[in-house]
PDB file of C-alpha atoms in Angstrom:
ATOM      1  CA  MET G   1      21.101 -28.253   9.742  1.00  0.00           C
ATOM      2  CA  THR G   2      22.957 -27.862   6.493  1.00  0.00           C
ATOM      3  CA  GLN G   3      24.971 -24.948   5.317  1.00  0.00           C
ATOM      4  CA  SER G   4      25.041 -23.872   1.745  1.00  0.00           C
ATOM      5  CA  GLN G   5      27.768 -21.929   0.095  1.00  0.00           C
ATOM      6  CA  THR G   6      27.096 -19.332  -2.492  1.00  0.00           C
ATOM      7  CA  THR G   7      29.090 -16.831  -4.431  1.00  0.00           C
ATOM      8  CA  LEU G   8      26.225 -14.337  -4.310  1.00  0.00           C
ATOM      9  CA  LEU G   9      26.349 -11.850  -1.507  1.00  0.00           C
ATOM     10  CA  PRO G  10      23.586  -9.451  -0.602  1.00  0.00           C
ATOM     11  CA  PRO G  11      24.434  -5.830  -1.297  1.00  0.00           C
ATOM     12  CA  ALA G  12      26.045  -4.025   1.599  1.00  0.00           C
ATOM     13  CA  ASP G  13      23.423  -2.073   3.514  1.00  0.00           C
ATOM     14  CA  ALA G  14      24.580   0.531   5.962  1.00  0.00           C
ATOM     15  CA  GLY G  15      20.975   1.628   6.436  1.00  0.00           C
ATOM     16  CA  TYR G  16      19.230   4.495   4.717  1.00  0.00           C
ATOM     17  CA  SER G  17      18.140   7.680   6.425  1.00  0.00           C
ATOM     18  CA  PRO G  18      15.543   9.580   4.407  1.00  0.00           C
ATOM     19  CA  THR G  19      16.171  13.188   3.519  1.00  0.00           C
ATOM     20  CA  ALA G  20      13.681  15.951   4.201  1.00  0.00           C
ATOM     21  CA  GLU G  21      12.853  15.849   0.481  1.00  0.00           C
ATOM     22  CA  ASP G  22      12.219  12.074   0.614  1.00  0.00           C
ATOM     23  CA  LEU G  23       9.767  12.593   3.458  1.00  0.00           C
ATOM     24  CA  ALA G  24       8.110  15.595   1.802  1.00  0.00           C
ATOM     25  CA  THR G  25       7.555  13.798  -1.512  1.00  0.00           C
ATOM     26  CA  LEU G  26       6.175  10.758   0.306  1.00  0.00           C
ATOM     27  CA  ASP G  27       3.843  12.946   2.387  1.00  0.00           C
ATOM     28  CA  GLU G  28       2.649  14.661  -0.796  1.00  0.00           C
ATOM     29  CA  TRP G  29       2.048  11.288  -2.475  1.00  0.00           C
ATOM     30  CA  PHE G  30      -0.134  10.125   0.416  1.00  0.00           C
ATOM     31  CA  ARG G  31      -1.972  13.464   0.542  1.00  0.00           C
ATOM     32  CA  ARG G  32      -2.824  13.018  -3.142  1.00  0.00           C
ATOM     33  CA  TYR G  33      -3.803   9.358  -2.697  1.00  0.00           C
ATOM     34  CA  ASP G  34      -6.046  10.191   0.286  1.00  0.00           C
ATOM     35  CA  GLU G  35      -7.673  13.010  -1.683  1.00  0.00           C
ATOM     36  CA  LEU G  36      -8.424  10.693  -4.615  1.00  0.00           C
ATOM     37  CA  ALA G  37      -9.593   7.825  -2.386  1.00  0.00           C
ATOM     38  CA  GLY G  38     -11.816  10.143  -0.360  1.00  0.00           C
ATOM     39  CA  ALA G  39     -13.424  11.360  -3.591  1.00  0.00           C
ATOM     40  CA  GLY G  40     -13.973   7.760  -4.775  1.00  0.00           C
ATOM     41  CA  ASP G  41     -11.644   8.352  -7.755  1.00  0.00           C
ATOM     42  CA  VAL G  42     -10.507   4.770  -8.366  1.00  0.00           C
ATOM     43  CA  GLU G  43      -8.964   5.647 -11.762  1.00  0.00           C
ATOM     44  CA  GLY G  44      -6.958   8.391 -10.090  1.00  0.00           C
ATOM     45  CA  THR G  45      -5.620   6.039  -7.422  1.00  0.00           C
ATOM     46  CA  ALA G  46      -4.724   3.521 -10.139  1.00  0.00           C
ATOM     47  CA  ASP G  47      -2.606   6.215 -11.786  1.00  0.00           C
ATOM     48  CA  LEU G  48      -0.454   6.196  -8.637  1.00  0.00           C
ATOM     49  CA  ALA G  49       0.229   2.442  -8.777  1.00  0.00           C
ATOM     50  CA  MET G  50       2.890   0.248 -10.375  1.00  0.00           C
ATOM     51  CA  PHE G  51       1.260  -2.695 -12.132  1.00  0.00           C
ATOM     52  CA  PRO G  52       1.129  -5.590 -11.756  1.00  0.00           C
ATOM     53  CA  LEU G  53       0.229  -4.692  -8.181  1.00  0.00           C
ATOM     54  CA  ASN G  54       0.816  -7.230  -5.432  1.00  0.00           C
ATOM     55  CA  THR G  55      -1.774  -7.755  -2.713  1.00  0.00           C
ATOM     56  CA  VAL G  56      -1.108  -9.835   0.385  1.00  0.00           C
ATOM     57  CA  THR G  57      -3.788 -10.787   2.910  1.00  0.00           C
ATOM     58  CA  ASP G  58      -5.255 -13.617   4.938  1.00  0.00           C
ATOM     59  CA  ASP G  59      -8.710 -15.014   5.608  1.00  0.00           C
ATOM     60  CA  ALA G  60     -10.751 -15.750   8.732  1.00  0.00           C
ATOM     61  CA  ALA G  61      -9.100 -19.175   9.032  1.00  0.00           C
ATOM     62  CA  GLY G  62      -5.666 -17.522   9.147  1.00  0.00           C
ATOM     63  CA  GLU G  63      -4.647 -18.723   5.696  1.00  0.00           C
ATOM     64  CA  GLY G  64      -2.367 -16.221   3.978  1.00  0.00           C
ATOM     65  CA  SER G  65      -2.497 -15.478   0.274  1.00  0.00           C
ATOM     66  CA  ALA G  66      -1.003 -13.212  -2.358  1.00  0.00           C
ATOM     67  CA  ARG G  67      -2.282 -12.061  -5.740  1.00  0.00           C
ATOM     68  CA  GLN G  68      -1.084  -9.887  -8.558  1.00  0.00           C
ATOM     69  CA  LEU G  69      -3.602  -7.420  -9.939  1.00  0.00           C
ATOM     70  CA  THR G  70      -3.622  -5.888 -13.376  1.00  0.00           C
ATOM     71  CA  ARG G  71      -4.932  -2.350 -13.672  1.00  0.00           C
ATOM     72  CA  ALA G  72      -8.328  -3.777 -14.736  1.00  0.00           C
ATOM     73  CA  ASP G  73      -8.365  -6.104 -11.689  1.00  0.00           C
ATOM     74  CA  TYR G  74      -7.502  -3.181  -9.413  1.00  0.00           C
ATOM     75  CA  LEU G  75     -10.239  -0.982 -10.869  1.00  0.00           C
ATOM     76  CA  ARG G  76     -12.815  -3.738 -10.419  1.00  0.00           C
ATOM     77  CA  THR G  77     -11.722  -4.605  -6.870  1.00  0.00           C
ATOM     78  CA  MET G  78     -11.201  -1.079  -5.585  1.00  0.00           C
ATOM     79  CA  GLY G  79     -14.319   0.175  -7.348  1.00  0.00           C
ATOM     80  CA  GLY G  80     -16.285  -1.821  -4.804  1.00  0.00           C
ATOM     81  CA  VAL G  81     -14.230  -0.403  -1.942  1.00  0.00           C
ATOM     82  CA  LEU G  82     -13.745   3.248  -2.906  1.00  0.00           C
ATOM     83  CA  GLY G  83     -16.668   3.734  -5.238  1.00  0.00           C
ATOM     84  CA  GLY G  84     -19.368   2.849  -2.742  1.00  0.00           C
ATOM     85  CA  GLY G  85     -20.505   6.398  -2.140  1.00  0.00           C
ATOM     86  CA  GLY G  86     -21.745   7.486   1.248  1.00  0.00           C
ATOM     87  CA  ASP G  87     -20.307  10.001   3.656  1.00  0.00           C
ATOM     88  CA  LEU G  88     -16.633   9.119   4.212  1.00  0.00           C
ATOM     89  CA  THR G  89     -14.056  10.620   6.546  1.00  0.00           C
ATOM     90  CA  MET G  90     -10.669   9.135   7.273  1.00  0.00           C
ATOM     91  CA  SER G  91      -7.617   9.865   9.355  1.00  0.00           C
ATOM     92  CA  SER G  92      -4.294   8.078   9.153  1.00  0.00           C
ATOM     93  CA  ARG G  93      -1.032   7.855  11.046  1.00  0.00           C
ATOM     94  CA  ARG G  94       1.741   6.607   8.786  1.00  0.00           C
ATOM     95  CA  THR G  95       5.176   5.336   9.714  1.00  0.00           C
ATOM     96  CA  PRO G  96       7.601   5.017   6.789  1.00  0.00           C
ATOM     97  CA  HIS G  97      10.553   2.627   6.873  1.00  0.00           C
ATOM     98  CA  PHE G  98      12.924   3.526   4.056  1.00  0.00           C
ATOM     99  CA  LEU G  99      14.998   0.642   2.749  1.00  0.00           C
ATOM    100  CA  THR G 100      16.681   2.876   0.160  1.00  0.00           C
ATOM    101  CA  ALA G 101      15.950   6.244  -1.426  1.00  0.00           C
ATOM    102  CA  SER G 102      13.549   4.495  -3.812  1.00  0.00           C
ATOM    103  CA  LEU G 103      12.018   1.727  -1.656  1.00  0.00           C
ATOM    104  CA  VAL G 104       9.860   2.404   1.379  1.00  0.00           C
ATOM    105  CA  VAL G 105       7.492   0.250   3.433  1.00  0.00           C
ATOM    106  CA  VAL G 106       4.820   2.378   5.093  1.00  0.00           C
ATOM    107  CA  PHE G 107       2.770   1.102   8.028  1.00  0.00           C
ATOM    108  CA  THR G 108      -0.566   2.861   8.430  1.00  0.00           C
ATOM    109  CA  ASP G 109      -2.971   2.970  11.349  1.00  0.00           C
ATOM    110  CA  ALA G 110      -6.187   4.495  10.055  1.00  0.00           C
ATOM    111  CA  GLU G 111      -9.730   5.215  11.086  1.00  0.00           C
ATOM    112  CA  PHE G 112     -12.529   5.344   8.532  1.00  0.00           C
ATOM    113  CA  THR G 113     -16.024   6.589   9.238  1.00  0.00           C
ATOM    114  CA  ILE G 114     -18.563   5.720   6.559  1.00  0.00           C
ATOM    115  CA  ASP G 115     -22.130   6.897   7.077  1.00  0.00           C
ATOM    116  CA  GLY G 116     -21.508   7.201  10.821  1.00  0.00           C
ATOM    117  CA  VAL G 117     -19.903   3.761  11.266  1.00  0.00           C
ATOM    118  CA  THR G 118     -16.255   3.894  12.378  1.00  0.00           C
ATOM    119  CA  GLN G 119     -13.684   1.206  11.668  1.00  0.00           C
ATOM    120  CA  ARG G 120     -10.006   1.076  12.610  1.00  0.00           C
ATOM    121  CA  VAL G 121      -7.544  -0.667  10.320  1.00  0.00           C
ATOM    122  CA  ARG G 122      -3.825  -1.353  10.076  1.00  0.00           C
ATOM    123  CA  TYR G 123      -2.092  -2.017   6.794  1.00  0.00           C
ATOM    124  CA  ALA G 124       1.228  -1.649   5.001  1.00  0.00           C
ATOM    125  CA  ASP G 125       2.217  -0.519   1.539  1.00  0.00           C
ATOM    126  CA  LEU G 126       5.436  -0.949  -0.397  1.00  0.00           C
ATOM    127  CA  LEU G 127       6.133   2.107  -2.514  1.00  0.00           C
ATOM    128  CA  VAL G 128       8.737   2.291  -5.260  1.00  0.00           C
ATOM    129  CA  ARG G 129      10.152   5.524  -6.620  1.00  0.00           C
ATOM    130  CA  THR G 130      10.516   5.228 -10.376  1.00  0.00           C
ATOM    131  CA  GLY G 131      10.896   7.990 -12.934  1.00  0.00           C
ATOM    132  CA  GLY G 132      11.069  10.421 -10.005  1.00  0.00           C
ATOM    133  CA  GLN G 133       7.551   9.481  -8.820  1.00  0.00           C
ATOM    134  CA  TRP G 134       6.356   7.295  -5.961  1.00  0.00           C
ATOM    135  CA  ARG G 135       4.155   4.350  -6.989  1.00  0.00           C
ATOM    136  CA  PHE G 136       2.495   1.882  -4.663  1.00  0.00           C
ATOM    137  CA  GLN G 137       3.378  -1.649  -5.704  1.00  0.00           C
ATOM    138  CA  THR G 138       2.317  -3.904  -2.839  1.00  0.00           C
ATOM    139  CA  MET G 139      -0.656  -3.600  -0.477  1.00  0.00           C
ATOM    140  CA  ILE G 140      -0.718  -5.717   2.690  1.00  0.00           C
ATOM    141  CA  GLN G 141      -3.745  -5.944   4.968  1.00  0.00           C
ATOM    142  CA  GLY G 142      -5.300  -8.808   6.872  1.00  0.00           C
ATOM    143  CA  GLY G 143      -8.847 -10.015   6.429  1.00  0.00           C
ATOM    144  CA  TRP G 144      -9.484  -9.588   2.700  1.00  0.00           C
ATOM    145  CA  GLY G 145      -9.007 -13.270   1.801  1.00  0.00           C
ATOM    146  CA  ASP G 146     -12.661 -14.152   2.342  1.00  0.00           C
ATOM    147  CA  GLN G 147     -13.719 -11.357  -0.020  1.00  0.00           C
ATOM    148  CA  GLN G 148     -11.460 -12.138  -2.973  1.00  0.00           C
ATOM    149  CA  GLY G 149     -13.165 -13.424  -6.065  1.00  0.00           C
TER     150      GLY G 149
END
């Protein structure tokens, strides 16, 4: 094993504990996102993103991949997911892990019921607070690799 020497040091990190306001603004962001997604408003959800948007997934063979989506790519991809119509209900349990006041990774366990068919999913999002607003910048969920075009 080799050791490298560098003059760059990572920033000191004593850990960040979110304030009540941090949690409230994040909860409000997700309430708005869920409302837009439930209504099939892909444009509205895109307004909550920071582009280019990173997506990370894997395929059935276990091969991981990452892509960057432009707004147009996102609208095309998510249009097929959110814009499908049908009777949709969803419930989510989210666990935020704040890295700083402006960076949070949120793990979500969710259940979607579309036209009577229920599916459970787990995914993670990286949100960035910029200009005083939360924006989702990275979406991570397994299993989408076989569906990417």
